[in-house]
Tab-separated table of C-alpha atoms and ligand atoms in Angstrom:
chain	number	residue	atom	x	y	z
E	1	MET	CA	-5.784	-4.035	12.728
E	2	PRO	CA	-3.177	-3.204	10.117
E	3	ASN	CA	-4.145	-0.796	7.367
E	4	ALA	CA	-3.191	-1.149	3.716
E	5	THR	CA	-0.011	0.912	4.155
E	6	HIS	CA	1.120	-1.466	6.911
E	7	ILE	CA	0.507	-4.446	4.613
E	8	SER	CA	2.450	-2.748	1.835
E	9	TYR	CA	5.378	-1.980	4.169
E	10	TYR	CA	5.270	-5.572	5.483
E	11	HIS	CA	6.158	-6.644	1.957
E	12	LEU	CA	8.752	-3.918	1.442
E	13	CYS	CA	10.716	-3.892	4.696
E	14	HIS	CA	9.840	-5.033	8.219
E	15	ARG	CA	11.959	-2.257	9.703
E	16	LYS	CA	10.075	0.371	7.700
E	17	LEU	CA	6.804	-1.157	8.897
E	18	TRP	CA	7.894	-0.974	12.525
E	19	LEU	CA	9.214	2.598	12.280
E	20	PHE	CA	6.071	3.830	10.529
E	21	SER	CA	3.639	2.020	12.839
E	22	ASN	CA	5.463	3.218	15.936
E	23	GLY	CA	5.020	6.848	15.068
E	24	LEU	CA	8.234	7.691	13.273
E	25	ASN	CA	6.796	9.144	10.105
E	26	MET	CA	9.544	10.587	7.932
E	27	GLU	CA	7.376	11.156	4.894
E	28	ASN	CA	7.075	14.853	4.279
E	29	GLN	CA	3.410	15.862	4.515
E	30	SER	CA	3.700	18.282	1.616
E	31	ASP	CA	5.233	15.529	-0.533
E	32	LEU	CA	2.290	13.262	0.277
E	33	VAL	CA	-0.204	15.999	-0.590
E	34	ALA	CA	1.656	16.677	-3.856
E	35	GLU	CA	1.623	12.961	-4.681
E	36	GLY	CA	-2.131	12.735	-4.058
E	37	LYS	CA	-2.701	15.752	-6.315
E	38	TRP	CA	-0.498	14.250	-9.010
E	39	ILE	CA	-2.434	10.973	-8.924
E	40	HIS	CA	-5.757	12.762	-9.222
E	41	GLU	CA	-4.520	14.865	-12.129
E	42	HIS	CA	-3.011	11.928	-13.980
E	43	SER	CA	-5.666	9.324	-13.376
E	44	TYR	CA	-9.045	10.246	-12.101
E	45	GLY	CA	-9.432	13.976	-12.594
E	46	ARG	CA	-12.058	13.709	-15.287
E	47	ARG	CA	-13.506	10.368	-14.194
E	48	SER	CA	-14.329	11.064	-10.573
E	49	GLU	CA	-18.092	10.730	-11.008
E	50	ARG	CA	-17.594	6.998	-11.711
E	51	TYR	CA	-15.788	6.311	-8.471
E	52	LYS	CA	-16.977	5.918	-4.948
E	53	GLU	CA	-14.904	6.413	-1.824
E	54	ILE	CA	-15.334	3.622	0.720
E	55	ASP	CA	-14.261	4.013	4.337
E	56	LEU	CA	-13.969	0.671	6.142
E	57	GLY	CA	-12.459	2.135	9.292
E	58	ASP	CA	-8.915	0.788	9.219
E	59	VAL	CA	-8.893	0.818	5.421
E	60	LYS	CA	-10.013	3.654	3.156
E	61	ILE	CA	-10.481	3.005	-0.544
E	62	ASP	CA	-10.409	6.117	-2.703
E	63	PHE	CA	-11.544	4.778	-6.044
E	64	PHE	CA	-14.091	1.980	-6.286
E	65	ASP	CA	-15.761	1.747	-9.669
E	66	VAL	CA	-19.380	0.957	-8.820
E	67	ARG	CA	-20.117	-0.094	-12.401
E	68	THR	CA	-17.313	-2.619	-12.917
E	69	ARG	CA	-16.929	-3.493	-9.187
E	70	MET	CA	-13.183	-2.932	-9.517
E	71	VAL	CA	-10.904	-1.052	-7.113
E	72	HIS	CA	-8.508	1.340	-8.870
E	73	GLU	CA	-5.148	2.133	-7.354
E	74	THR	CA	-2.668	4.475	-9.030
E	75	LYS	CA	1.039	4.453	-8.261
E	76	LYS	CA	3.350	7.354	-8.985
E	77	SER	CA	6.262	4.920	-8.933
E	78	ASN	CA	8.155	4.095	-12.105
E	79	LYS	CA	8.841	0.634	-10.744
E	80	ARG	CA	6.434	-2.206	-10.149
E	81	GLU	CA	6.547	-3.762	-6.676
E	82	TYR	CA	4.816	-6.825	-5.290
E	83	ALA	CA	3.914	-4.597	-2.323
E	84	HIS	CA	1.551	-2.683	-4.635
E	85	VAL	CA	-0.212	-5.908	-5.615
E	86	ALA	CA	-0.391	-6.977	-1.959
E	87	GLN	CA	-1.907	-3.639	-0.949
E	88	LEU	CA	-4.563	-3.927	-3.641
E	89	LYS	CA	-5.324	-7.542	-2.686
E	90	TYR	CA	-5.800	-6.355	0.866
E	91	TYR	CA	-8.303	-3.735	-0.319
E	92	ILE	CA	-10.240	-6.414	-2.198
E	93	TYR	CA	-10.110	-8.722	0.826
E	94	LYS	CA	-11.434	-6.025	3.145
E	95	LEU	CA	-14.260	-5.178	0.745
E	96	GLU	CA	-15.239	-8.853	0.584
E	97	GLU	CA	-15.080	-9.033	4.363
E	98	ALA	CA	-17.452	-6.055	4.564
E	99	GLY	CA	-19.910	-7.873	2.287
E	100	ILE	CA	-19.359	-5.542	-0.672
E	101	ASP	CA	-19.661	-7.068	-4.117
E	102	VAL	CA	-16.142	-6.635	-5.548
E	103	LYS	CA	-14.681	-8.298	-8.625
E	104	GLY	CA	-11.019	-7.316	-8.389
E	105	GLY	CA	-8.709	-4.381	-8.794
E	106	ILE	CA	-6.581	-2.513	-11.309
E	107	LEU	CA	-3.127	-1.150	-10.582
E	108	GLU	CA	-2.249	1.806	-12.758
E	109	TYR	CA	1.250	3.135	-13.403
E	110	PRO	CA	0.873	6.354	-15.414
E	111	LYS	CA	4.645	6.907	-15.622
E	112	LEU	CA	5.136	3.445	-17.121
E	113	ARG	CA	1.910	3.632	-19.130
E	114	GLU	CA	1.077	0.206	-17.723
E	115	ARG	CA	-1.789	-1.317	-15.809
E	116	GLU	CA	-2.307	-4.676	-14.149
E	117	GLU	CA	-5.493	-6.455	-13.173
E	118	VAL	CA	-5.430	-8.082	-9.742
E	119	PHE	CA	-7.830	-10.724	-8.455
E	120	LEU	CA	-8.094	-12.599	-5.187
E	121	SER	CA	-7.703	-16.391	-5.057
E	122	ASP	CA	-8.429	-18.716	-2.141
E	123	THR	CA	-4.657	-18.997	-1.649
E	124	ASP	CA	-4.487	-15.201	-1.380
E	125	ARG	CA	-7.262	-15.208	1.204
E	126	ASN	CA	-5.282	-17.664	3.345
E	127	ASN	CA	-2.046	-15.745	2.807
E	128	ILE	CA	-3.670	-12.489	3.865
E	129	LEU	CA	-4.576	-14.008	7.234
E	130	LEU	CA	-0.865	-14.763	7.648
E	131	TRP	CA	0.177	-11.256	6.462
E	132	VAL	CA	-2.160	-9.660	8.976
E	133	ARG	CA	-0.878	-11.824	11.834
E	134	GLU	CA	2.794	-11.259	11.003
E	135	THR	CA	2.287	-7.545	10.340
E	136	GLN	CA	0.629	-7.154	13.708
E	137	ASP	CA	3.442	-9.106	15.403
E	138	ILE	CA	6.092	-6.835	13.849
E	139	MET	CA	4.172	-3.676	14.794
E	140	ASN	CA	4.033	-4.891	18.394
E	141	LEU	CA	7.761	-5.629	18.723
E	142	ASP	CA	9.464	-3.718	21.530
E	143	VAL	CA	12.435	-2.797	19.350
E	144	CYS	CA	12.667	-2.248	15.629
E	145	PRO	CA	13.894	-5.052	13.369
E	146	VAL	CA	17.584	-4.938	12.455
E	147	LEU	CA	18.657	-3.043	9.389
E	148	GLU	CA	18.944	-5.156	6.260
E	149	LYS	CA	20.234	-3.271	3.230
E	150	LYS	CA	17.837	-3.435	0.318
E	151	SER	CA	17.781	-1.899	-3.119
E	152	LEU	CA	14.868	0.273	-2.046
E	153	CYS	CA	16.844	1.845	0.836
E	154	LYS	CA	18.192	4.599	-1.446
E	155	ARG	CA	14.681	5.904	-2.169
E	156	CYS	CA	13.193	5.151	1.257
E	157	ALA	CA	12.050	8.040	3.474
E	158	TYR	CA	13.884	6.374	6.384
E	159	HIS	CA	17.242	6.225	4.589
E	160	ASP	CA	18.936	8.938	6.632
E	161	PHE	CA	17.545	7.528	9.848
E	162	CYS	CA	18.725	3.988	9.088
E	163	PHE	CA	22.171	4.948	7.824
E	164	SER	CA	23.203	7.658	10.260
E	165	ASN	CA	23.936	5.492	13.324
E	166	GLU	CA	20.701	6.527	14.954
E	167	THR	CA	19.595	4.348	17.828
E	168	CYS	CA	16.153	2.832	17.458
E	169	LEU	CA	13.846	3.858	20.240
E	170	PRO	CA	11.719	1.147	21.831
M	201	SF4	S1	16.139	2.603	4.623
M	201	SF4	FE1	16.095	0.435	4.057
M	201	SF4	S2	16.253	-0.695	6.003
M	201	SF4	FE2	15.665	1.435	6.482
M	201	SF4	S3	13.459	1.381	6.597
M	201	SF4	FE3	13.974	1.982	4.530
M	201	SF4	S4	14.012	0.096	3.337
M	201	SF4	FE4	14.070	-0.480	5.493
């Protein structure tokens, strides 16, 4: 089953999804650790007692507010992306699927000083079934999807790989 990162990448770039899911991880581990630390310091450092971590196997939710029944997701990005909303909707969907009483989620952007509430509709529930199917299909492709230039390419961890005439491995 896809995890939330796969669903996010499905919305960002199918090539990125394929590269990531087929083991080509270009994201620097120390950068990821630093990002996690930054998020804790800027969002939940003094509020951690309110939040519960929930491990659903293929999906791990770091901050579930047991009092408000809302999932909190913080993004270091200074740009809003639909992929962030999709990732949070997937968290909510998976919690519902596991029989956990969840109301919705809150996306937080400390750099923008903005937050957005996200809720799941019946249309979303149907769409997520489609996302999961298509995400799985892309992950299982024998070769990676062709390169399509996007505005996000410049800040993508795969930029050098995609734009240096590298051959995609099956
Ligand atoms: S550099 Fe662009 S085409 Fe390549 S994986 Fe990233 S977003 Fe996709």
